[in-house]
PDB file of C-alpha atoms in Angstrom:
ATOM      1  CA  MET A1180      99.065  95.039  63.163  1.00 75.00           C
ATOM      2  CA  THR A1181      98.841  96.075  66.317  1.00 87.00           C
ATOM      3  CA  PRO A1182      97.114  99.700  66.734  1.00 91.00           C
ATOM      4  CA  HIS A1183      99.762 103.273  66.736  1.00 94.00           C
ATOM      5  CA  PRO A1184      99.185 104.399  70.302  1.00 94.00           C
ATOM      6  CA  THR A1185      96.494 107.764  69.940  1.00 94.00           C
ATOM      7  CA  GLU A1186      97.189 109.218  73.359  1.00 95.00           C
ATOM      8  CA  PRO A1187     100.246 110.326  74.881  1.00 97.00           C
ATOM      9  CA  VAL A1188     102.018 106.361  76.047  1.00 98.00           C
ATOM     10  CA  TYR A1189     102.190 108.031  79.203  1.00 98.00           C
ATOM     11  CA  ARG A1190     102.392 111.013  82.129  1.00 98.00           C
ATOM     12  CA  LEU A1191     104.368 112.312  83.534  1.00 98.00           C
ATOM     13  CA  HIS A1192     105.203 114.979  86.816  1.00 98.00           C
ATOM     14  CA  ARG A1193     109.135 115.886  87.761  1.00 98.00           C
ATOM     15  CA  GLY A1194     109.272 117.363  90.914  1.00 98.00           C
ATOM     16  CA  THR A1195     112.118 118.369  92.739  1.00 98.00           C
ATOM     17  CA  ALA A1196     111.997 115.612  95.833  1.00 98.00           C
ATOM     18  CA  PRO A1197     114.428 112.559  94.938  1.00 98.00           C
ATOM     19  CA  LEU A1198     111.911 110.280  94.421  1.00 98.00           C
ATOM     20  CA  LEU A1199     109.377 109.130  91.765  1.00 98.00           C
ATOM     21  CA  ILE A1200     106.069 107.036  91.921  1.00 98.00           C
ATOM     22  CA  SER A1201     105.827 104.358  89.399  1.00 98.00           C
ATOM     23  CA  LEU A1202     102.274 104.017  88.455  1.00 98.00           C
ATOM     24  CA  PRO A1203     102.438 100.718  85.225  1.00 98.00           C
ATOM     25  CA  HIS A1204      98.270  99.904  85.882  1.00 98.00           C
ATOM     26  CA  ASP A1205      97.104 102.707  86.716  1.00 98.00           C
ATOM     27  CA  GLY A1206      96.452 103.687  82.730  1.00 97.00           C
ATOM     28  CA  ALA A1207      92.542 101.388  81.166  1.00 97.00           C
ATOM     29  CA  LEU A1208      92.629 102.719  77.849  1.00 98.00           C
ATOM     30  CA  ILE A1209      91.916  99.832  74.873  1.00 98.00           C
ATOM     31  CA  PRO A1210      92.360 101.037  71.145  1.00 97.00           C
ATOM     32  CA  ASP A1211      89.367 100.372  69.420  1.00 97.00           C
ATOM     33  CA  ALA A1212      90.792  97.850  67.480  1.00 96.00           C
ATOM     34  CA  LEU A1213      92.336  95.597  70.433  1.00 97.00           C
ATOM     35  CA  ALA A1214      88.433  95.697  72.387  1.00 97.00           C
ATOM     36  CA  ALA A1215      86.727  94.988  68.800  1.00 97.00           C
ATOM     37  CA  ARG A1216      89.004  91.798  69.471  1.00 97.00           C
ATOM     38  CA  MET A1217      88.540  90.660  73.342  1.00 98.00           C
ATOM     39  CA  VAL A1218      84.899  89.371  74.802  1.00 98.00           C
ATOM     40  CA  GLU A1219      82.378  91.992  76.276  1.00 97.00           C
ATOM     41  CA  SER A1220      83.588  92.079  81.000  1.00 97.00           C
ATOM     42  CA  ALA A1221      87.313  92.586  79.428  1.00 98.00           C
ATOM     43  CA  ARG A1222      86.577  95.851  77.407  1.00 97.00           C
ATOM     44  CA  ARG A1223      86.083  97.403  80.832  1.00 96.00           C
ATOM     45  CA  ALA A1224      89.621  96.905  81.728  1.00 97.00           C
ATOM     46  CA  PRO A1225      88.336  95.011  84.880  1.00 97.00           C
ATOM     47  CA  ASP A1226      91.468  95.071  86.640  1.00 97.00           C
ATOM     48  CA  THR A1227      92.873  97.460  85.946  1.00 98.00           C
ATOM     49  CA  ASP A1228      94.630  99.341  89.491  1.00 98.00           C
ATOM     50  CA  TRP A1229      91.684 101.920  89.832  1.00 98.00           C
ATOM     51  CA  HIS A1230      92.176 105.432  91.248  1.00 98.00           C
ATOM     52  CA  VAL A1231      95.797 105.256  92.083  1.00 98.00           C
ATOM     53  CA  SER A1232      96.877 107.919  90.757  1.00 98.00           C
ATOM     54  CA  ARG A1233      94.763 110.430  92.720  1.00 98.00           C
ATOM     55  CA  LEU A1234      95.408 107.903  95.694  1.00 98.00           C
ATOM     56  CA  TYR A1235      99.010 109.556  94.609  1.00 98.00           C
ATOM     57  CA  ALA A1236      98.182 113.053  93.739  1.00 98.00           C
ATOM     58  CA  LEU A1237      99.372 114.781  96.800  1.00 98.00           C
ATOM     59  CA  ALA A1238     102.976 113.051  96.972  1.00 98.00           C
ATOM     60  CA  ARG A1239     103.672 116.102  94.691  1.00 98.00           C
ATOM     61  CA  ALA A1240     102.810 118.882  97.975  1.00 97.00           C
ATOM     62  CA  PHE A1241     106.433 117.499  98.462  1.00 96.00           C
ATOM     63  CA  GLY A1242     108.418 116.963  95.664  1.00 97.00           C
ATOM     64  CA  ALA A1243     107.997 113.657  94.264  1.00 98.00           C
ATOM     65  CA  SER A1244     107.913 112.744  90.787  1.00 98.00           C
ATOM     66  CA  ILE A1245     105.092 110.570  89.280  1.00 98.00           C
ATOM     67  CA  ILE A1246     104.653 108.444  86.185  1.00 98.00           C
ATOM     68  CA  VAL A1247     101.776 107.186  85.427  1.00 98.00           C
ATOM     69  CA  PRO A1248     100.451 105.754  81.808  1.00 98.00           C
ATOM     70  CA  SER A1249      97.121 105.244  79.984  1.00 98.00           C
ATOM     71  CA  TYR A1250      96.871 102.375  78.489  1.00 98.00           C
ATOM     72  CA  SER A1251      96.126  99.579  80.585  1.00 98.00           C
ATOM     73  CA  ARG A1252      97.652  96.523  81.279  1.00 98.00           C
ATOM     74  CA  TYR A1253      95.631  95.095  78.750  1.00 98.00           C
ATOM     75  CA  VAL A1254      97.260  96.489  76.211  1.00 98.00           C
ATOM     76  CA  VAL A1255     100.441  95.056  77.712  1.00 98.00           C
ATOM     77  CA  ASP A1256     101.374  95.124  81.129  1.00 97.00           C
ATOM     78  CA  LEU A1257     103.728  97.301  82.092  1.00 98.00           C
ATOM     79  CA  ASN A1258     105.326  95.778  84.980  1.00 97.00           C
ATOM     80  CA  ARG A1259     106.706  92.511  83.580  1.00 96.00           C
ATOM     81  CA  PRO A1260     109.948  91.161  81.634  1.00 94.00           C
ATOM     82  CA  PRO A1261     109.827  91.994  77.406  1.00 95.00           C
ATOM     83  CA  ASP A1262     110.480  88.135  78.525  1.00 91.00           C
ATOM     84  CA  ASP A1263     108.058  88.094  79.713  1.00 73.00           C
ATOM     85  CA  THR A1264     108.875  85.482  82.366  1.00 76.00           C
ATOM     86  CA  SER A1265     106.780  84.912  85.035  1.00 64.00           C
ATOM     87  CA  LEU A1266     107.763  86.397  88.118  1.00 69.00           C
ATOM     88  CA  TYR A1267     105.521  84.137  90.733  1.00 64.00           C
ATOM     89  CA  PRO A1268     106.573  80.006  88.944  1.00 60.00           C
ATOM     90  CA  GLY A1269     103.925  77.660  89.511  1.00 60.00           C
ATOM     91  CA  GLN A1270     101.577  80.164  90.217  1.00 68.00           C
ATOM     92  CA  ASN A1271      98.468  81.263  89.227  1.00 58.00           C
ATOM     93  CA  THR A1272      99.506  84.987  87.137  1.00 70.00           C
ATOM     94  CA  THR A1273      98.796  86.768  84.169  1.00 75.00           C
ATOM     95  CA  GLY A1274     101.218  88.049  81.941  1.00 87.00           C
ATOM     96  CA  LEU A1275     102.487  90.670  79.247  1.00 95.00           C
ATOM     97  CA  CYS A1276      99.767  91.276  77.145  1.00 96.00           C
ATOM     98  CA  PRO A1277      97.150  89.269  78.903  1.00 96.00           C
ATOM     99  CA  ALA A1278      95.442  86.030  77.924  1.00 95.00           C
ATOM    100  CA  VAL A1279      93.356  84.954  81.475  1.00 96.00           C
ATOM    101  CA  GLN A1280      91.586  88.187  83.348  1.00 96.00           C
ATOM    102  CA  PHE A1281      91.737  88.123  86.955  1.00 95.00           C
ATOM    103  CA  SER A1282      88.721  86.394  87.383  1.00 94.00           C
ATOM    104  CA  GLY A1283      90.272  83.370  85.113  1.00 94.00           C
ATOM    105  CA  GLU A1284      87.887  84.613  82.570  1.00 96.00           C
ATOM    106  CA  ALA A1285      89.861  84.433  78.372  1.00 97.00           C
ATOM    107  CA  VAL A1286      90.395  88.918  77.291  1.00 98.00           C
ATOM    108  CA  TYR A1287      90.352  87.199  73.900  1.00 98.00           C
ATOM    109  CA  LEU A1288      87.578  85.992  71.532  1.00 98.00           C
ATOM    110  CA  ASP A1289      88.398  82.483  70.091  1.00 97.00           C
ATOM    111  CA  GLY A1290      91.226  83.324  68.268  1.00 96.00           C
ATOM    112  CA  GLN A1291      91.941  86.844  68.337  1.00 97.00           C
ATOM    113  CA  ALA A1292      94.631  86.410  71.293  1.00 95.00           C
ATOM    114  CA  PRO A1293      98.095  88.202  69.972  1.00 95.00           C
ATOM    115  CA  THR A1294     100.530  86.466  67.877  1.00 95.00           C
ATOM    116  CA  PRO A1295     104.323  87.056  69.408  1.00 94.00           C
ATOM    117  CA  GLU A1296     104.298  89.626  66.367  1.00 96.00           C
ATOM    118  CA  ASP A1297     101.790  92.043  68.999  1.00 96.00           C
ATOM    119  CA  VAL A1298     103.237  91.189  71.469  1.00 96.00           C
ATOM    120  CA  ALA A1299     106.670  92.385  69.809  1.00 96.00           C
ATOM    121  CA  GLU A1300     104.804  95.237  68.578  1.00 97.00           C
ATOM    122  CA  ARG A1301     102.814  96.247  71.544  1.00 98.00           C
ATOM    123  CA  VAL A1302     106.535  96.181  73.400  1.00 97.00           C
ATOM    124  CA  GLU A1303     107.777  98.297  70.944  1.00 97.00           C
ATOM    125  CA  LEU A1304     104.809 100.583  71.040  1.00 98.00           C
ATOM    126  CA  TYR A1305     103.821 100.810  74.591  1.00 98.00           C
ATOM    127  CA  TRP A1306     106.339  99.567  77.505  1.00 98.00           C
ATOM    128  CA  ARG A1307     109.807 100.623  75.829  1.00 98.00           C
ATOM    129  CA  PRO A1308     108.752 104.614  76.072  1.00 98.00           C
ATOM    130  CA  TYR A1309     107.405 104.566  79.516  1.00 98.00           C
ATOM    131  CA  HIS A1310     110.795 102.344  80.572  1.00 98.00           C
ATOM    132  CA  ASP A1311     112.862 105.152  79.403  1.00 98.00           C
ATOM    133  CA  THR A1312     111.753 107.309  80.991  1.00 98.00           C
ATOM    134  CA  LEU A1313     111.549 105.020  84.228  1.00 98.00           C
ATOM    135  CA  VAL A1314     115.205 104.915  83.913  1.00 98.00           C
ATOM    136  CA  GLY A1315     115.582 108.239  82.580  1.00 98.00           C
ATOM    137  CA  GLU A1316     113.923 109.635  85.299  1.00 98.00           C
ATOM    138  CA  LEU A1317     115.685 107.447  87.931  1.00 98.00           C
ATOM    139  CA  ASP A1318     119.069 108.902  86.024  1.00 98.00           C
ATOM    140  CA  ARG A1319     117.850 112.652  86.345  1.00 98.00           C
ATOM    141  CA  ILE A1320     117.032 111.978  90.131  1.00 98.00           C
ATOM    142  CA  ARG A1321     120.404 110.382  91.569  1.00 98.00           C
ATOM    143  CA  GLY A1322     122.394 112.857  88.801  1.00 97.00           C
ATOM    144  CA  GLU A1323     120.181 115.730  91.347  1.00 97.00           C
ATOM    145  CA  HIS A1324     120.055 114.378  94.660  1.00 97.00           C
ATOM    146  CA  GLY A1325     123.062 110.958  94.702  1.00 96.00           C
ATOM    147  CA  ARG A1326     120.351 108.552  95.224  1.00 97.00           C
ATOM    148  CA  ALA A1327     116.565 107.916  94.232  1.00 98.00           C
ATOM    149  CA  VAL A1328     113.825 105.597  95.353  1.00 98.00           C
ATOM    150  CA  LEU A1329     110.878 104.205  93.345  1.00 98.00           C
ATOM    151  CA  TRP A1330     107.621 103.802  94.270  1.00 98.00           C
ATOM    152  CA  GLU A1331     105.217 101.180  92.754  1.00 98.00           C
ATOM    153  CA  GLY A1332     101.791 102.385  93.692  1.00 98.00           C
ATOM    154  CA  HIS A1333      99.709  98.913  92.438  1.00 98.00           C
ATOM    155  CA  SER A1334      95.477  97.958  94.035  1.00 98.00           C
ATOM    156  CA  ILE A1335      93.452  94.901  93.413  1.00 97.00           C
ATOM    157  CA  ARG A1336      90.627  93.396  94.512  1.00 97.00           C
ATOM    158  CA  GLY A1337      91.173  92.317  97.877  1.00 96.00           C
ATOM    159  CA  GLU A1338      89.066  88.604  96.656  1.00 95.00           C
ATOM    160  CA  VAL A1339      90.669  87.043  93.697  1.00 94.00           C
ATOM    161  CA  PRO A1340      90.041  83.854  94.007  1.00 91.00           C
ATOM    162  CA  PHE A1341      92.251  83.112  90.580  1.00 89.00           C
ATOM    163  CA  LEU A1342      95.317  84.496  91.699  1.00 88.00           C
ATOM    164  CA  PHE A1343      95.567  83.464  95.546  1.00 88.00           C
ATOM    165  CA  GLU A1344      94.063  81.687  98.407  1.00 88.00           C
ATOM    166  CA  GLY A1345      91.299  83.888 100.636  1.00 92.00           C
ATOM    167  CA  ARG A1346      91.701  88.065 101.942  1.00 95.00           C
ATOM    168  CA  LEU A1347      94.935  90.362 101.131  1.00 96.00           C
ATOM    169  CA  PRO A1348      95.317  92.348 103.971  1.00 97.00           C
ATOM    170  CA  ASP A1349      94.673  95.548 103.618  1.00 98.00           C
ATOM    171  CA  LEU A1350      98.086  95.984 102.201  1.00 98.00           C
ATOM    172  CA  ASN A1351     101.135  94.662 100.832  1.00 98.00           C
ATOM    173  CA  LEU A1352     104.375  96.020 101.300  1.00 98.00           C
ATOM    174  CA  GLY A1353     106.971  94.605  98.651  1.00 98.00           C
ATOM    175  CA  THR A1354     110.781  94.500  98.804  1.00 98.00           C
ATOM    176  CA  ALA A1355     111.611  91.711  96.334  1.00 97.00           C
ATOM    177  CA  ALA A1356     111.973  90.082 100.037  1.00 96.00           C
ATOM    178  CA  GLY A1357     114.546  92.599 100.895  1.00 96.00           C
ATOM    179  CA  LYS A1358     116.663  92.968  98.124  1.00 97.00           C
ATOM    180  CA  SER A1359     115.327  96.587  96.402  1.00 98.00           C
ATOM    181  CA  CYS A1360     115.807  98.213  99.627  1.00 97.00           C
ATOM    182  CA  LEU A1361     118.412  98.982 102.405  1.00 97.00           C
ATOM    183  CA  PRO A1362     117.316  97.421 105.602  1.00 97.00           C
ATOM    184  CA  GLU A1363     117.304 100.783 107.334  1.00 97.00           C
ATOM    185  CA  LEU A1364     113.672 101.470 104.912  1.00 97.00           C
ATOM    186  CA  GLN A1365     111.926  98.590 105.070  1.00 97.00           C
ATOM    187  CA  ALA A1366     112.537  98.918 107.997  1.00 97.00           C
ATOM    188  CA  ARG A1367     110.818 102.184 108.906  1.00 97.00           C
ATOM    189  CA  LEU A1368     107.732 102.176 106.144  1.00 98.00           C
ATOM    190  CA  GLU A1369     107.385  98.586 108.727  1.00 98.00           C
ATOM    191  CA  ARG A1370     107.245 100.694 112.097  1.00 97.00           C
ATOM    192  CA  ILE A1371     104.938 102.902 110.196  1.00 98.00           C
ATOM    193  CA  LEU A1372     102.650 100.164 108.947  1.00 98.00           C
ATOM    194  CA  GLY A1373     102.760  99.054 112.537  1.00 98.00           C
ATOM    195  CA  ALA A1374     101.436 102.046 114.688  1.00 97.00           C
ATOM    196  CA  GLN A1375      98.832 102.069 113.335  1.00 96.00           C
ATOM    197  CA  SER A1376      95.070 100.527 113.902  1.00 96.00           C
ATOM    198  CA  ASP A1377      92.567 100.998 110.651  1.00 97.00           C
ATOM    199  CA  TYR A1378      94.914  98.386 108.128  1.00 98.00           C
ATOM    200  CA  GLU A1379      95.800  94.509 108.745  1.00 98.00           C
ATOM    201  CA  TRP A1380      99.884  94.785 106.588  1.00 98.00           C
ATOM    202  CA  VAL A1381     102.160  92.578 105.676  1.00 98.00           C
ATOM    203  CA  ALA A1382     105.690  92.371 103.768  1.00 97.00           C
ATOM    204  CA  ASN A1383     106.621  90.570 101.096  1.00 96.00           C
ATOM    205  CA  GLY A1384     103.888  88.379 101.331  1.00 93.00           C
ATOM    206  CA  ARG A1385     102.030  87.118  98.148  1.00 88.00           C
ATOM    207  CA  PHE A1386     102.685  90.104  96.459  1.00 90.00           C
ATOM    208  CA  LYS A1387     106.585  91.224  96.461  1.00 93.00           C
ATOM    209  CA  GLY A1388     107.811  93.332  94.146  1.00 94.00           C
ATOM    210  CA  GLY A1389     106.460  92.945  90.028  1.00 94.00           C
ATOM    211  CA  TYR A1390     108.954  93.750  87.627  1.00 96.00           C
ATOM    212  CA  ILE A1391     109.689  96.725  87.766  1.00 98.00           C
ATOM    213  CA  THR A1392     110.609  96.857  91.729  1.00 98.00           C
ATOM    214  CA  ARG A1393     112.896  93.732  90.902  1.00 97.00           C
ATOM    215  CA  HIS A1394     114.702  94.854  88.125  1.00 97.00           C
ATOM    216  CA  TYR A1395     115.212  98.997  89.073  1.00 98.00           C
ATOM    217  CA  GLY A1396     115.704  98.129  92.951  1.00 98.00           C
ATOM    218  CA  ASP A1397     119.852  98.535  93.356  1.00 97.00           C
ATOM    219  CA  PRO A1398     120.674  99.306  96.617  1.00 97.00           C
ATOM    220  CA  GLU A1399     124.404  99.341  95.494  1.00 96.00           C
ATOM    221  CA  ILE A1400     124.110 102.156  93.039  1.00 96.00           C
ATOM    222  CA  GLY A1401     122.125 104.479  95.402  1.00 97.00           C
ATOM    223  CA  VAL A1402     118.708 103.911  93.691  1.00 98.00           C
ATOM    224  CA  GLN A1403     115.956 101.680  96.367  1.00 98.00           C
ATOM    225  CA  ALA A1404     112.418 101.016  95.116  1.00 98.00           C
ATOM    226  CA  VAL A1405     109.934  99.500  96.904  1.00 98.00           C
ATOM    227  CA  GLN A1406     105.993  98.531  95.615  1.00 98.00           C
ATOM    228  CA  LEU A1407     102.842  99.068  98.197  1.00 98.00           C
ATOM    229  CA  GLU A1408      99.806  97.323  96.695  1.00 98.00           C
ATOM    230  CA  ILE A1409      96.085  98.461  98.712  1.00 98.00           C
ATOM    231  CA  SER A1410      92.784  95.764  98.372  1.00 98.00           C
ATOM    232  CA  GLN A1411      90.676  98.021  96.126  1.00 98.00           C
ATOM    233  CA  ARG A1412      88.274  97.787  99.331  1.00 98.00           C
ATOM    234  CA  ASN A1413      90.137 100.331 101.441  1.00 98.00           C
ATOM    235  CA  TYR A1414      89.236 103.562  99.363  1.00 98.00           C
ATOM    236  CA  MET A1415      87.027 102.462  96.535  1.00 98.00           C
ATOM    237  CA  ASP A1416      84.235  99.942  95.072  1.00 97.00           C
ATOM    238  CA  GLU A1417      85.406  97.320  93.643  1.00 96.00           C
ATOM    239  CA  ILE A1418      81.909  96.788  91.712  1.00 94.00           C
ATOM    240  CA  SER A1419      81.649  99.607  90.618  1.00 96.00           C
ATOM    241  CA  PHE A1420      84.956 100.865  90.285  1.00 97.00           C
ATOM    242  CA  ALA A1421      83.566 104.065  92.281  1.00 98.00           C
ATOM    243  CA  TYR A1422      86.114 106.148  93.982  1.00 98.00           C
ATOM    244  CA  ASP A1423      84.775 106.786  97.832  1.00 98.00           C
ATOM    245  CA  GLU A1424      86.006 109.522  98.547  1.00 98.00           C
ATOM    246  CA  SER A1425      85.918 109.324 102.264  1.00 98.00           C
ATOM    247  CA  LYS A1426      87.921 105.778 103.362  1.00 98.00           C
ATOM    248  CA  ALA A1427      90.280 107.443  99.930  1.00 98.00           C
ATOM    249  CA  VAL A1428      91.198 110.027 102.214  1.00 98.00           C
ATOM    250  CA  ARG A1429      91.598 107.855 105.842  1.00 98.00           C
ATOM    251  CA  LEU A1430      93.858 105.498 103.263  1.00 98.00           C
ATOM    252  CA  GLN A1431      96.560 108.890 102.375  1.00 98.00           C
ATOM    253  CA  VAL A1432      96.818 109.683 105.825  1.00 98.00           C
ATOM    254  CA  VAL A1433      98.927 105.582 105.741  1.00 98.00           C
ATOM    255  CA  ILE A1434     100.407 106.563 102.843  1.00 98.00           C
ATOM    256  CA  GLU A1435     101.733 109.673 102.793  1.00 98.00           C
ATOM    257  CA  ALA A1436     103.626 109.249 106.361  1.00 98.00           C
ATOM    258  CA  LEU A1437     105.061 106.091 103.507  1.00 98.00           C
ATOM    259  CA  LEU A1438     105.454 108.315 100.995  1.00 98.00           C
ATOM    260  CA  ARG A1439     107.698 110.954 103.141  1.00 97.00           C
ATOM    261  CA  ALA A1440     109.339 108.382 104.636  1.00 97.00           C
ATOM    262  CA  THR A1441     111.432 107.607 102.166  1.00 96.00           C
ATOM    263  CA  LEU A1442     112.958 110.791 101.336  1.00 95.00           C
ATOM    264  CA  ALA A1443     115.199 110.299 105.199  1.00 87.00           C
ATOM    265  CA  ALA A1444     118.502 110.798 104.362  1.00 66.00           C
ATOM    266  CA  ASP A1445     120.291 108.508 106.747  1.00 51.00           C
ATOM    267  CA  ASP A1446     119.539 104.483 104.714  1.00 44.00           C
ATOM    268  CA  ALA A1447     121.206 107.475 101.866  1.00 43.00           C
TER     269      ALA A1447
END
């Protein structure tokens, strides 16, 4: 049986601006009963988007709402569809309840991978509460402001041969190939990235936006969605997972500029 959560499934900071920041892979908790079924390397939750809630904490100062999960993507991946349809057909990826790490190693001991019943329980216990709150917050924000921007904050090791060739750019902007936000917003974000020289960047490259960006971004109803995937070398040590304050402060200048750009109303 899937263990029930012993900690809140998510934490929500409710702000006053038309901006909701979702950090669906920030959580690192793994219930003991599940960890006992995993290989030793997986129990560290190595594929966590480490420290992204710390990077984005600055957004509280200008009124952003922020939702952050407590539990690891190894319990259930909040940025995958509940039917586990692949987001990148034909490419290596990980699923709704990952059985493979980003390294290509197994997550579970032999015979301990989740059954379809396990997956269904995890969706109900861990996935659905996060998404129900996400929908509720977007509705609230749109009701108060007439529009909402959903910002998906992610990070990943800069080199993951199992998932992609070569070295990822520092900053990877995803808008579902322009479908999840208006062209004006994407252009404004690209101008900000193009005006700085500290970080390499790309729009709609390897990471075009996951399930949350693609599913909830609907400019026609006043909800725009953007994903930013950050290569972790830019703010932490990718081996020890230690936060690097000096690197992070520099990166936060760009993050803040991007977030503030979403609040401009000329694309609403």
